[in-house]
Short mmCIF file of C-alpha atoms in Angstrom, two decimals:
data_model
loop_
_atom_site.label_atom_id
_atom_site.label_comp_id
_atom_site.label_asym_id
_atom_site.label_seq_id
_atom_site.Cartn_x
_atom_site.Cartn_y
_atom_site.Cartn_z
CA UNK A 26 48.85 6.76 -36.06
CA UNK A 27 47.25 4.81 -32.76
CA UNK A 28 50.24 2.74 -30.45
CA UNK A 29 49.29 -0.46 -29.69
CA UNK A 30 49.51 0.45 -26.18
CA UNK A 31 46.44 3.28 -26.86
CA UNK A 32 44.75 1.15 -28.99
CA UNK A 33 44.63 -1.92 -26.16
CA UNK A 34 43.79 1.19 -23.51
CA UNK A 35 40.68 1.69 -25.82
CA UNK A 36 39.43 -1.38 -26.14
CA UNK A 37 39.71 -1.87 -22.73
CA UNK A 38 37.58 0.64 -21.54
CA UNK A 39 35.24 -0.24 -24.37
CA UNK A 40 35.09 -3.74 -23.00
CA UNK A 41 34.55 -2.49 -19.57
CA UNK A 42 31.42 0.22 -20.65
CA UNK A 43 29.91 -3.15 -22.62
CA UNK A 44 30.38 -5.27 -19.82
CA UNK A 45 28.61 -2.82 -17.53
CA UNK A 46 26.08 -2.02 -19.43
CA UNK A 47 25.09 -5.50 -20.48
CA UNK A 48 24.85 -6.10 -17.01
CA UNK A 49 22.47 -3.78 -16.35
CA UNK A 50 20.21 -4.28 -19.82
CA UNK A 51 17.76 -6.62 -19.79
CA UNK A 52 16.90 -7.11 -15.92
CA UNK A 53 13.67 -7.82 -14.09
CA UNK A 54 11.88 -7.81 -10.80
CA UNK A 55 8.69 -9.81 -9.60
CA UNK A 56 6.78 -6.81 -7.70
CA UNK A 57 3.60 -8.39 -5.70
CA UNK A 58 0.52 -5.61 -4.93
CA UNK A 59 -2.92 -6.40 -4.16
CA UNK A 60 -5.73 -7.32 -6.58
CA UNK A 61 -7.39 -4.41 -7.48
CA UNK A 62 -6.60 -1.47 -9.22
CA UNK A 63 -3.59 -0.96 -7.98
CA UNK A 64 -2.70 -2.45 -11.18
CA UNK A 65 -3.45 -0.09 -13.76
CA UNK A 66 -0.96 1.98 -11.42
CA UNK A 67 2.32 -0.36 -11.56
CA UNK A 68 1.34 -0.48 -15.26
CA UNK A 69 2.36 3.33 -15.90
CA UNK A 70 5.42 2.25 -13.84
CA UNK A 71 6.29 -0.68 -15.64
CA UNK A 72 5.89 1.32 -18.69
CA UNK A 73 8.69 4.14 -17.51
CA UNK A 74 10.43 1.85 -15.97
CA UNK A 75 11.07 0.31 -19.32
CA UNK A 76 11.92 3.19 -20.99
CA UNK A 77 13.96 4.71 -18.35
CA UNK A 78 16.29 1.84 -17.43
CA UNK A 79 15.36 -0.97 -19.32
CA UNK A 80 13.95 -2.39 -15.97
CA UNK A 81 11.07 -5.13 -16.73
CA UNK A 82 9.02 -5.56 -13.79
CA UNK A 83 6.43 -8.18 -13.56
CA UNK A 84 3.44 -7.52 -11.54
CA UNK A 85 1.61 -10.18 -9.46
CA UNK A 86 -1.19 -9.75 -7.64
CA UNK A 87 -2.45 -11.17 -4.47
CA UNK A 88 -6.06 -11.42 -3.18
CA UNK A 89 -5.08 -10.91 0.61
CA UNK A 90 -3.14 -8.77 2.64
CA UNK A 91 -0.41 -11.40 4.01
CA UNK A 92 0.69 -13.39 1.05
CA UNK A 93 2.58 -10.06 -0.29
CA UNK A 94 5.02 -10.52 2.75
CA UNK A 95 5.17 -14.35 2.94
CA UNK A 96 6.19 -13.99 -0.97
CA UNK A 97 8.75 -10.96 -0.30
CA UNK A 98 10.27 -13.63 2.74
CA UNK A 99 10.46 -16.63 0.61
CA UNK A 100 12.01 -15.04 -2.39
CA UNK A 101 9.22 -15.37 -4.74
CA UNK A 102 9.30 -11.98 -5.43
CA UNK A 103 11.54 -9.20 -4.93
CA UNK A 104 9.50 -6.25 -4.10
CA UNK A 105 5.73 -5.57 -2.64
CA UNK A 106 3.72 -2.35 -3.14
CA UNK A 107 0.74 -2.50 -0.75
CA UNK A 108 1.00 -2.02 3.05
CA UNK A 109 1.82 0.99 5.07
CA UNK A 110 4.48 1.49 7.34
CA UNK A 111 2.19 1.04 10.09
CA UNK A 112 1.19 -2.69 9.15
CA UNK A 113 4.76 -3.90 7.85
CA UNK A 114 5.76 -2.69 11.64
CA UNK A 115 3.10 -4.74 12.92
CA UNK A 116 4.63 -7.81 10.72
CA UNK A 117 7.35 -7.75 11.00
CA UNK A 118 7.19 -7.47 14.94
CA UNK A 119 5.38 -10.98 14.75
CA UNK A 120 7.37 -12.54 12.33
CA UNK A 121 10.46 -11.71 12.56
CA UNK A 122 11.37 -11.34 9.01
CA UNK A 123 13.99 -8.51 7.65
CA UNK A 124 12.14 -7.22 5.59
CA UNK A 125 12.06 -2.94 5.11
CA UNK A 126 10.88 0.05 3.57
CA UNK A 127 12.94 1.15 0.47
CA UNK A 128 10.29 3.77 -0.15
CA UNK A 129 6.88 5.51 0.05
CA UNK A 130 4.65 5.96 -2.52
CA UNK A 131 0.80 7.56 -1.65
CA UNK A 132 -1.46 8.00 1.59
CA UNK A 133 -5.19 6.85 0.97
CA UNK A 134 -7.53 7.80 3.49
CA UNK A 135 -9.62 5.30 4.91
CA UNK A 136 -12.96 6.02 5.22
CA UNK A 137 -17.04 4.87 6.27
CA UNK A 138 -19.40 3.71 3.40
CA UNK A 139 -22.97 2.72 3.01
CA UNK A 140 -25.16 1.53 1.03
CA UNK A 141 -28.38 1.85 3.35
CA UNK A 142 -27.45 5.27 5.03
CA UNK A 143 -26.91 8.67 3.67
CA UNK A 144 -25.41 10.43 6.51
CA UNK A 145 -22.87 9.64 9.80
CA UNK A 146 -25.92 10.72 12.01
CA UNK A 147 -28.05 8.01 10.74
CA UNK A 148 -25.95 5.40 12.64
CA UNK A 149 -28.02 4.77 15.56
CA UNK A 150 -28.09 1.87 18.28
CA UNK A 151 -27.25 -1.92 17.41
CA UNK A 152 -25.99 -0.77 14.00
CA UNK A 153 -23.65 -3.06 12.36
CA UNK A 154 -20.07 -1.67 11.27
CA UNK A 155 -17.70 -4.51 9.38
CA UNK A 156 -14.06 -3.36 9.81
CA UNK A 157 -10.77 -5.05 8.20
CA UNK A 158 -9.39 -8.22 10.99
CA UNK A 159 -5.40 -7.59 10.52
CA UNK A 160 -3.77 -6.01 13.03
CA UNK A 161 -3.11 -2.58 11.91
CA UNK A 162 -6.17 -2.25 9.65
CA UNK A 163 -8.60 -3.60 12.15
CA UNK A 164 -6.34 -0.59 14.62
CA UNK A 165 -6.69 1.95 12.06
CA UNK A 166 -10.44 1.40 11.36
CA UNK A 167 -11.13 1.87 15.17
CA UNK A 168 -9.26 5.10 15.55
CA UNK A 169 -11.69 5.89 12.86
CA UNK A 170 -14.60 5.06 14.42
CA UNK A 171 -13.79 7.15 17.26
CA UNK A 172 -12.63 9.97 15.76
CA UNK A 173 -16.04 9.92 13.79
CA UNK A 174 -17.52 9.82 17.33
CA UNK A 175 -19.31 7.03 17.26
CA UNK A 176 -17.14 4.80 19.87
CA UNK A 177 -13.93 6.18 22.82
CA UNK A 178 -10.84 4.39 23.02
CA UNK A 179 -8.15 3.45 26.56
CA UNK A 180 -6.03 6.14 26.49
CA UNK A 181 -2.57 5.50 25.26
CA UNK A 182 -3.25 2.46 22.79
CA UNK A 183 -1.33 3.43 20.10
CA UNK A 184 -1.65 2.35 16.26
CA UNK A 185 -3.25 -1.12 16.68
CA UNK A 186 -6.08 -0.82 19.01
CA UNK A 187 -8.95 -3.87 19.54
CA UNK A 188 -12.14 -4.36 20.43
CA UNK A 189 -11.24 -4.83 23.82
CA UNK A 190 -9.73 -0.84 23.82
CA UNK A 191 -13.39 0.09 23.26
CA UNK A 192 -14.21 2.39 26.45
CA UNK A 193 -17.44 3.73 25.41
CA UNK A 194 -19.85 3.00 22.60
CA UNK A 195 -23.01 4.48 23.39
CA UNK A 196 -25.16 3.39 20.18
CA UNK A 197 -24.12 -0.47 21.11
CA UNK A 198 -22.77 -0.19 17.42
CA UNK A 199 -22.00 -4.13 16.77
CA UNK A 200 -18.36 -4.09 15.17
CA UNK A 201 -17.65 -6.88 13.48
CA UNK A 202 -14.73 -7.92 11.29
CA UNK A 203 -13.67 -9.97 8.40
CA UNK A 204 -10.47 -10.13 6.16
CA UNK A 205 -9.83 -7.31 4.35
CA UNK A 206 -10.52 -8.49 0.95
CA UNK A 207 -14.21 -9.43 2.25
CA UNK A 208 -15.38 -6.20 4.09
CA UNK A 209 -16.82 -4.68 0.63
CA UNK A 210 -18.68 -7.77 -0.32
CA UNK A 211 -20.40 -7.27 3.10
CA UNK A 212 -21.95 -3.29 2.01
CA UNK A 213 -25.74 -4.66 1.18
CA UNK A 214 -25.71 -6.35 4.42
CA UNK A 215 -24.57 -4.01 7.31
CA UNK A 216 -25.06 -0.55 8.06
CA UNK A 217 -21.98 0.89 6.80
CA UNK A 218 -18.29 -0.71 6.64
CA UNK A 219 -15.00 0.61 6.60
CA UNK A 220 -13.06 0.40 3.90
CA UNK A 221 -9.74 0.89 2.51
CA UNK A 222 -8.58 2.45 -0.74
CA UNK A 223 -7.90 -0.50 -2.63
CA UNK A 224 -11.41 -1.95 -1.97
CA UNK A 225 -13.67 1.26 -2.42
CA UNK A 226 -13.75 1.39 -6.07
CA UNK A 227 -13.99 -2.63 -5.99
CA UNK A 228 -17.20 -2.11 -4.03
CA UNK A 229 -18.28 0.26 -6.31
CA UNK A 230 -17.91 3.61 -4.20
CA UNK A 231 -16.07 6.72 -4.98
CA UNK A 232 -13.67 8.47 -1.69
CA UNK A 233 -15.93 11.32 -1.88
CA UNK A 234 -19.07 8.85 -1.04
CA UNK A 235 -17.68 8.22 2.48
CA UNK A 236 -19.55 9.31 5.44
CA UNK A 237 -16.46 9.89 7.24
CA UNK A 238 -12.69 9.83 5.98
CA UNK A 239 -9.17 10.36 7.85
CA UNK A 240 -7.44 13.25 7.08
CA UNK A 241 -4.42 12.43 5.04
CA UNK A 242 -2.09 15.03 6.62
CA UNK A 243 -2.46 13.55 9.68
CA UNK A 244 -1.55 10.12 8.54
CA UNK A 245 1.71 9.53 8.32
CA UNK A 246 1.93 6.14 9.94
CA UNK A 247 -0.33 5.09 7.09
CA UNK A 248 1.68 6.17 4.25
CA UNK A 249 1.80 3.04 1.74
CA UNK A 250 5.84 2.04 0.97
CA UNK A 251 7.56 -0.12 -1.13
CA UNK A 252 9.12 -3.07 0.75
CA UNK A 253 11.82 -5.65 0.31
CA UNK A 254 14.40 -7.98 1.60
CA UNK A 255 16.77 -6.23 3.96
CA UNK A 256 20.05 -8.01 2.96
CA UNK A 257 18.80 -6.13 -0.88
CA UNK A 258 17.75 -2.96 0.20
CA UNK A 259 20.93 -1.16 -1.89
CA UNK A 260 20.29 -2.75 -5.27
CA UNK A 261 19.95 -0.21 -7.80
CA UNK A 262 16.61 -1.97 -8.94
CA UNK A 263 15.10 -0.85 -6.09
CA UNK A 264 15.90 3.10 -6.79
CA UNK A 265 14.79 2.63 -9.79
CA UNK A 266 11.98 1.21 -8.82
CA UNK A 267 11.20 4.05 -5.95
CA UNK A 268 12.36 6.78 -8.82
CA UNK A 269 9.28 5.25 -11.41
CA UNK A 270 7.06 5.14 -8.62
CA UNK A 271 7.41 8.77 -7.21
CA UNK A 272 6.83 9.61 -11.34
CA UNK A 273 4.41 12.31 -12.32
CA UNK A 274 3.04 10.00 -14.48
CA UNK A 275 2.24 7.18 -11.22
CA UNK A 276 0.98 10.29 -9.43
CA UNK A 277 -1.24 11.08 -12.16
CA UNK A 278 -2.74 7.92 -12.70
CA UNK A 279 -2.95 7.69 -9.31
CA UNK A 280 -4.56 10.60 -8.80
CA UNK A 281 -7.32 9.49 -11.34
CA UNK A 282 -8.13 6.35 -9.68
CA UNK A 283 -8.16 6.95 -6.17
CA UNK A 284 -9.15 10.99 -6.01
CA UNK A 285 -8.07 12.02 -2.56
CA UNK A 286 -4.84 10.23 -2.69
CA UNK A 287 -1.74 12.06 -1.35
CA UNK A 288 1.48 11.92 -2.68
CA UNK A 289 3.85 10.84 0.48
CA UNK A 290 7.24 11.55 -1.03
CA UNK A 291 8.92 15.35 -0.98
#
């Protein structure tokens, strides 16, 4: 026959494995990405995510590359998948806001398109070249450029060259550049642009169309990561979110979409 004393031990720690896992069932986190399809990715993660921990995440999407961060600050979400570690250095150095890296999801090379050119070579002098205008895109698309060879750089400029850190540029290639979100709209137009991940299948391309791409192992400051408010860096959520994320079915899925993409976790 149960004591009473057993019997109130058991219901105690019966009570206790209820309460914690009711407080765990049933939560949810606003993850912002950009427009694109980047979408159909957190969707496989949203899906295991459910399964796995009964985590629903609710994806919004953003048609720009700074909203993501001004979101994150203000609290109207709680997560953002779709800078690298490069660019959320960049912002937060300007902004101040504590804001970090929880975890990294893929690299995807950046890389010269065209629609009115079939080869590097046929980039001759006063060709036009449309490059992202943030900071560390604009940077990374002119380390690009010259390691295509088609422009030289100041030594010693780091991630985020300009324009002005152009040394040499033989052709008189006219670089030009425009938010993010518009450099595939301006393909027809230009002689080639430079484009990242997220926009070459918007603009219709596929990564092996480039006429030049980085090479992934090389860039690690570009890795994308998965961001959020420092003061909530050790919420569970947030592994869980990472864990779903660095899934072989994410990196399968991703793999599909973006061919060339390379997985940035161990």
């Amino acid at each position: 026959m149960i004591s009473v004393k057993l019997l109130k031990l058991l219901t105690s720690i019966g009570l206790a494995i209820s309460t914690v896992g009711f407080a765990h069932a049933g939560e949810s986190i606003k993850v912002g990405i950009s427009s694109g399809p980047s979408k159909q990715v957190l969707e496989v993660a949203k899906k295991l995510a459910k399964e796995k921990y009964d985590l629903d995440i609710k994806v919004i999407t953003f048609d720009n590359y700074f909203l993501p961060n001004e979101a994150l600050n203000s609290g109207e979400i709680d997560a953002n998948i779709f800078q690298t570690r490069s660019f959320l250095k960049k912002y937060v150095s300007n902004t101040k806001y504590k804001i970090v890296e929880v975890g990294q999801t893929f690299i995807y090379p950046m890389g010269i398109y065209s629609r009115n050119i079939k080869k590097l070579s046929e980039i001759g002098k006063d060709s036009k070249i449309i490059i992202p205008s943030d900071p560390s895109n604009q940077g990374r698309a002119l380390i690009l450029l010259k390691n295509a060879g088609l422009i030289k750089l100041k030594e010693g400029v780091g991630e985020t060259p300009t324009p002005k850190d152009i040394t040499e540029n033989h052709k008189k290639i006219i670089i030009q550049t425009v938010d993010a979100a518009q450099v595939a709209r301006s393909v027809e137009d230009v002689t080639a642009v430079v484009l990242n991940n997220d926009f070459v299948l918007n603009a219709k391309f596929k990564p092996s169309d480039a006429l030049f791409r980085e090479n992934p192992e090389s860039a690690e400051t570009y890795v994308n990561i998965i961001v959020v408010k420092e003061s909530e860096k050790g919420k569970r959520v947030f592994k869980e979110l990472r864990e779903v994320m660095n899934s072989d079915a994410v990196l399968k899925e991703t793999e599909k979409l973006f061919p060339g993409a390379v997985k940035a976790w161990k």
